C-alpha cells in the first residue's frame, strides 16, 4: 500500500511568510525561489510558490544568475542593467539575487527579489538582513522540495498499483474468454469491454468473424473491412492482402 500523501500546506505557508519578510526587510516588493533544472539549463519557480511577480523561468547562463550562483553575497541590479536578461519583464525594474544553497549543492536554489522602482536603494543593512535569513529560507525551500519529491514518488506508486490492478482485470477477462464455448467471440467481447470501444475481428478474406460494442448486446452492424482500410489508410497498401 502506498505511503500517505504528505501535506504540503504547512511548509509552503512557512516559506511564503519568510519570503514576504525577506522582501520587506530588503526593500523589495516581492520574493520567490528559483530551483535549477540542469537538464534543461534553466531555473524554475519552486513548486507551489509561483506568483504573478515570479519569473516563469530563468536561463542558467543569464549573466545575473551566473554572478549570483558564483557569489556568496547578494547581487543587485536595476534600470538598464536588466535589459536583455531573462529577469527583465513587465513590472520588474530592479532585481536582487542571493544563492541560498551551498556552493556546488544540487539542485541550486536562488532567492529572487523584484521591484518596480528602479530608484530605490539597496543598502548594506538590507544585504546583511538577507544573509541572516539565508539559512532559514534554504531550509524551508529544501523542505518544500522534499515534500514535492514525496508527492512524486507517491503518484508513481499509485500509478504502478493501478496498472497492476488493470493487468489483473485484463487477465481475468481473457481467462474467462478462452474457456467459453465460442472462444473468439468471447475474446472480442472482452476486448470491447476493456477498451470501451467497438471491436471487430475479420479473417484474411475480409469476412466478419466476431463483433462487439461495450454497452450493447446482440447484432452489431459491422462495416466492410475494405471501407475501414480505405478510411484509415495513409497511402497505398504495402501488401496485397492487408490485415487489421
Coordinates of N, CA and C in Angstrom, one line a residue, residues 72-189:
X72 N 28.9 34.5 -2.8 CA 28.2 34.3 -1.5 C 27.5 35.5 -1.0
X73 N 27.6 36.6 -1.8 CA 26.9 37.9 -1.4 C 25.7 38.1 -2.3
X74 N 24.8 39.0 -2.0 CA 23.7 39.3 -2.8 C 24.1 40.2 -4.0
X75 N 23.4 39.9 -5.1 CA 23.7 40.7 -6.3 C 22.5 41.6 -6.6
X76 N 22.8 42.8 -6.9 CA 21.7 43.8 -7.1 C 21.9 44.5 -8.4
X77 N 20.8 44.6 -9.2 CA 20.8 45.3 -10.5 C 19.5 46.1 -10.7
X78 N 19.6 47.1 -11.4 CA 18.4 47.9 -11.6 C 18.5 48.7 -13.0
X79 N 17.4 49.2 -13.4 CA 17.3 50.0 -14.6 C 17.8 49.2 -15.9
X80 N 18.7 49.8 -16.6 CA 19.1 49.2 -17.9 C 19.9 48.0 -17.7
X81 N 20.4 47.8 -16.5 CA 21.3 46.6 -16.3 C 20.5 45.3 -16.4
X82 N 19.1 45.4 -16.4 CA 18.3 44.2 -16.5 C 17.9 44.0 -18.0
X83 N 18.1 45.0 -18.8 CA 17.7 44.8 -20.2 C 18.4 43.7 -20.9
X84 N 17.6 42.9 -21.6 CA 18.2 41.7 -22.4 C 18.4 40.5 -21.6
X85 N 18.1 40.5 -20.3 CA 18.2 39.3 -19.4 C 16.8 38.7 -19.3
X86 N 16.8 37.4 -18.8 CA 15.6 36.7 -18.7 C 14.8 37.2 -17.4
X87 N 15.4 38.1 -16.6 CA 14.8 38.7 -15.5 C 14.1 40.0 -15.8
X88 N 14.2 40.4 -17.0 CA 13.6 41.7 -17.5 C 12.2 41.3 -17.8
X89 N 11.2 42.1 -17.4 CA 9.8 41.9 -17.8 C 8.9 43.0 -17.2
X90 N 7.6 43.0 -17.6 CA 6.7 43.9 -17.1 C 6.6 44.0 -15.6
X91 N 6.7 45.1 -15.0 CA 6.6 45.3 -13.6 C 7.9 45.0 -12.8
X92 N 9.0 44.7 -13.5 CA 10.3 44.4 -12.9 C 11.2 45.5 -13.4
X93 N 11.7 46.4 -12.4 CA 12.6 47.4 -12.8 C 14.0 47.2 -12.1
X94 N 14.0 46.4 -11.1 CA 15.2 46.0 -10.4 C 15.1 44.6 -9.8
X95 N 16.2 44.0 -9.5 CA 16.2 42.7 -9.0 C 17.3 42.4 -8.1
X96 N 17.1 41.6 -7.1 CA 18.2 41.2 -6.2 C 18.2 39.7 -6.2
X97 N 19.4 39.1 -6.2 CA 19.6 37.7 -6.3 C 20.5 37.2 -5.2
X98 N 20.2 36.1 -4.5 CA 21.0 35.6 -3.5 C 21.0 34.0 -3.6
X99 N 22.2 33.5 -3.7 CA 22.3 32.0 -3.7 C 22.0 31.5 -2.3
X100 N 20.9 30.6 -2.2 CA 20.6 30.0 -0.9 C 21.3 28.8 -0.6
X101 N 21.4 27.9 -1.6 CA 22.1 26.6 -1.4 C 23.6 26.8 -1.3
X102 N 24.3 25.8 -0.7 CA 25.7 25.9 -0.6 C 26.4 25.8 -2.0
X103 N 27.5 26.3 -2.1 CA 28.2 26.3 -3.4 C 28.4 24.8 -3.9
X104 N 27.9 24.5 -5.1 CA 28.1 23.2 -5.6 C 26.9 22.2 -5.3
X105 N 26.1 22.6 -4.3 CA 25.0 21.7 -3.9 C 23.9 21.7 -5.0
X106 N 23.4 20.5 -5.3 CA 22.4 20.4 -6.3 C 21.1 19.9 -5.7
X107 N 19.9 20.4 -6.2 CA 19.8 21.5 -7.2 C 20.1 22.9 -6.6
X108 N 20.7 23.8 -7.4 CA 21.0 25.1 -6.9 C 19.7 25.8 -6.6
X109 N 19.6 26.6 -5.5 CA 18.4 27.3 -5.2 C 18.8 28.8 -5.1
X110 N 17.9 29.7 -5.7 CA 18.3 31.1 -5.8 C 17.1 31.9 -5.3
X111 N 17.3 32.8 -4.4 CA 16.3 33.8 -3.9 C 16.3 34.9 -4.9
X112 N 15.1 35.2 -5.4 CA 14.9 36.3 -6.4 C 14.0 37.4 -5.8
X113 N 14.5 38.6 -5.7 CA 13.7 39.8 -5.2 C 13.5 40.7 -6.4
X114 N 12.2 41.1 -6.5 CA 11.9 42.0 -7.6 C 11.1 43.2 -7.1
X115 N 11.2 44.3 -7.9 CA 10.5 45.5 -7.6 C 10.3 46.4 -8.8
X116 N 9.3 47.3 -8.8 CA 9.0 48.1 -10.0 C 9.7 49.5 -9.9
X117 N 10.4 49.8 -8.8 CA 11.0 51.1 -8.6 C 12.5 51.0 -8.8
X118 N 13.0 51.6 -10.0 CA 14.4 51.5 -10.2 C 15.3 52.4 -9.4
X119 N 14.7 53.4 -8.7 CA 15.4 54.4 -7.9 C 15.7 54.0 -6.5
X120 N 15.0 52.9 -6.0 CA 15.1 52.5 -4.6 C 16.5 52.0 -4.4
X121 N 17.1 52.3 -3.2 CA 18.5 51.9 -2.9 C 18.5 50.5 -2.3
X122 N 19.6 49.9 -2.4 CA 19.8 48.6 -1.7 C 21.0 48.7 -0.8
X123 N 20.7 48.9 0.5 CA 21.7 49.3 1.5 C 22.4 48.1 2.0
X124 N 23.5 48.4 2.7 CA 24.3 47.3 3.3 C 23.6 46.6 4.4
X125 N 22.7 47.4 5.1 CA 21.9 46.8 6.2 C 20.9 45.8 5.6
X126 N 20.3 46.1 4.4 CA 19.4 45.2 3.8 C 20.1 43.9 3.3
X127 N 21.3 44.1 2.8 CA 22.1 43.0 2.3 C 22.4 42.1 3.5
X128 N 22.8 42.7 4.7 CA 23.1 41.9 5.9 C 21.8 41.1 6.3
X129 N 20.7 41.7 6.2 CA 19.4 41.1 6.6 C 19.2 39.8 5.8
X130 N 19.4 40.0 4.5 CA 19.2 38.8 3.6 C 20.2 37.7 3.9
X131 N 21.4 38.0 4.2 CA 22.4 37.0 4.5 C 22.0 36.3 5.8
X132 N 21.4 37.0 6.8 CA 21.0 36.5 8.0 C 19.9 35.4 7.9
X133 N 18.9 35.7 7.0 CA 17.8 34.8 6.8 C 18.0 33.7 5.8
X134 N 19.2 33.7 5.2 CA 19.5 32.8 4.1 C 19.3 31.3 4.5
X135 N 19.8 30.9 5.6 CA 19.7 29.5 6.1 C 18.3 29.1 6.3
X136 N 17.5 30.1 6.9 CA 16.1 29.8 7.2 C 15.3 29.6 5.9
X137 N 15.6 30.5 4.9 CA 14.9 30.3 3.6 C 15.3 29.0 2.9
X138 N 16.6 28.7 3.0 CA 17.0 27.5 2.3 C 16.5 26.2 2.9
X139 N 16.4 26.2 4.3 CA 15.8 25.1 4.9 C 14.4 24.9 4.6
X140 N 13.6 26.0 4.5 CA 12.2 26.0 4.2 C 12.1 25.5 2.7
X141 N 12.9 26.0 1.8 CA 12.8 25.6 0.4 C 13.2 24.2 0.2
X142 N 14.1 23.7 1.0 CA 14.5 22.3 0.9 C 13.4 21.4 1.4
X143 N 12.7 21.8 2.4 CA 11.5 21.0 2.9 C 10.4 21.0 1.9
X144 N 10.2 22.1 1.2 CA 9.2 22.1 0.1 C 9.6 21.1 -1.0
X145 N 10.9 21.1 -1.4 CA 11.3 20.3 -2.4 C 11.2 18.8 -2.0
X146 N 11.5 18.5 -0.7 CA 11.4 17.1 -0.3 C 10.0 16.7 -0.3
X147 N 9.1 17.5 0.1 CA 7.7 17.2 0.1 C 7.2 17.0 -1.3
X148 N 7.6 17.8 -2.2 CA 7.2 17.6 -3.6 C 7.8 16.3 -4.2
X149 N 9.0 15.9 -3.8 CA 9.5 14.6 -4.2 C 8.7 13.5 -3.6
X150 N 8.3 13.6 -2.4 CA 7.5 12.6 -1.8 C 6.2 12.5 -2.5
X151 N 5.6 13.6 -2.9 CA 4.4 13.6 -3.7 C 4.6 12.8 -5.0
X152 N 5.7 13.1 -5.7 CA 6.0 12.4 -7.0 C 6.1 10.9 -6.8
X153 N 6.9 10.5 -5.7 CA 7.0 9.1 -5.5 C 5.7 8.4 -5.2
X154 N 4.9 9.1 -4.4 CA 3.5 8.6 -4.1 C 2.7 8.4 -5.3
X155 N 2.7 9.4 -6.3 CA 2.0 9.3 -7.5 C 2.5 8.1 -8.3
X156 N 3.8 7.9 -8.4 CA 4.4 6.8 -9.1 C 3.9 5.5 -8.6
X157 N 3.9 5.4 -7.2 CA 3.5 4.1 -6.6 C 2.0 3.9 -6.9
X158 N 1.2 4.9 -6.8 CA -0.2 4.8 -7.0 C -0.5 4.4 -8.5
X159 N 0.3 5.0 -9.4 CA 0.1 4.6 -10.8 C 0.5 3.1 -11.0
X160 N 1.6 2.7 -10.4 CA 2.0 1.3 -10.5 C 1.0 0.4 -10.0
X161 N 0.4 0.8 -8.8 CA -0.7 -0.1 -8.3 C -1.9 -0.2 -9.2
X162 N -2.3 1.0 -9.8 CA -3.4 1.0 -10.7 C -3.1 0.1 -12.0
X163 N -1.9 0.2 -12.5 CA -1.5 -0.6 -13.6 C -1.6 -2.1 -13.3
X164 N -1.1 -2.4 -12.1 CA -1.1 -3.8 -11.7 C -2.6 -4.3 -11.6
X165 N -3.4 -3.5 -11.1 CA -4.9 -3.9 -11.0 C -5.5 -4.0 -12.3
X166 N -5.1 -3.1 -13.3 CA -5.7 -3.2 -14.6 C -5.2 -4.5 -15.3
X167 N -3.9 -4.8 -15.1 CA -3.4 -6.0 -15.8 C -4.2 -7.3 -15.2
X168 N -4.4 -7.3 -13.9 CA -5.1 -8.4 -13.3 C -6.5 -8.5 -13.9
X169 N -7.2 -7.3 -14.1 CA -8.5 -7.3 -14.7 C -8.5 -7.9 -16.1
X170 N -7.5 -7.5 -16.9 CA -7.4 -8.0 -18.3 C -7.2 -9.5 -18.3
X171 N -6.3 -9.9 -17.4 CA -6.1 -11.4 -17.3 C -7.3 -12.2 -17.0
X172 N -8.1 -11.6 -16.0 CA -9.3 -12.3 -15.6 C -10.3 -12.4 -16.7
X173 N -10.5 -11.3 -17.5 CA -11.4 -11.3 -18.6 C -11.0 -12.2 -19.7
X174 N -9.7 -12.2 -20.0 CA -9.2 -13.1 -21.1 C -9.3 -14.6 -20.6
X175 N -9.0 -14.9 -19.4 CA -9.1 -16.2 -18.9 C -10.5 -16.8 -19.0
X176 N -11.5 -15.9 -18.7 CA -12.9 -16.3 -18.8 C -13.2 -16.5 -20.3
X177 N -12.6 -15.7 -21.2 CA -13.0 -15.7 -22.6 C -12.5 -17.0 -23.2
X178 N -11.2 -17.4 -22.9 CA -10.7 -18.6 -23.6 C -11.3 -19.9 -23.2
X179 N -12.1 -19.9 -22.1 CA -12.8 -21.1 -21.6 C -14.2 -21.1 -22.1
X180 N -14.7 -20.1 -22.8 CA -16.0 -20.0 -23.3 C -16.2 -20.9 -24.5
X181 N -17.4 -21.3 -24.8 CA -17.7 -22.2 -26.0 C -17.3 -21.5 -27.3
X182 N -17.8 -20.3 -27.5 CA -17.3 -19.5 -28.7 C -16.2 -18.6 -28.2
X183 N -15.0 -19.2 -28.3 CA -13.8 -18.5 -27.7 C -13.5 -17.2 -28.4
X184 N -13.5 -17.1 -29.8 CA -13.2 -15.9 -30.5 C -14.2 -14.8 -30.2
X185 N -15.5 -15.1 -30.2 CA -16.5 -14.1 -29.8 C -16.3 -13.6 -28.4
X186 N -16.0 -14.5 -27.5 CA -15.8 -14.1 -26.1 C -14.6 -13.2 -26.0
X187 N -13.5 -13.5 -26.7 CA -12.3 -12.6 -26.6 C -12.6 -11.2 -27.2
X188 N -13.4 -11.1 -28.3 CA -13.8 -9.9 -28.9 C -14.6 -9.1 -27.9
X189 N -15.6 -9.7 -27.2 CA -16.4 -9.0 -26.2 C -15.6 -8.5 -25.1

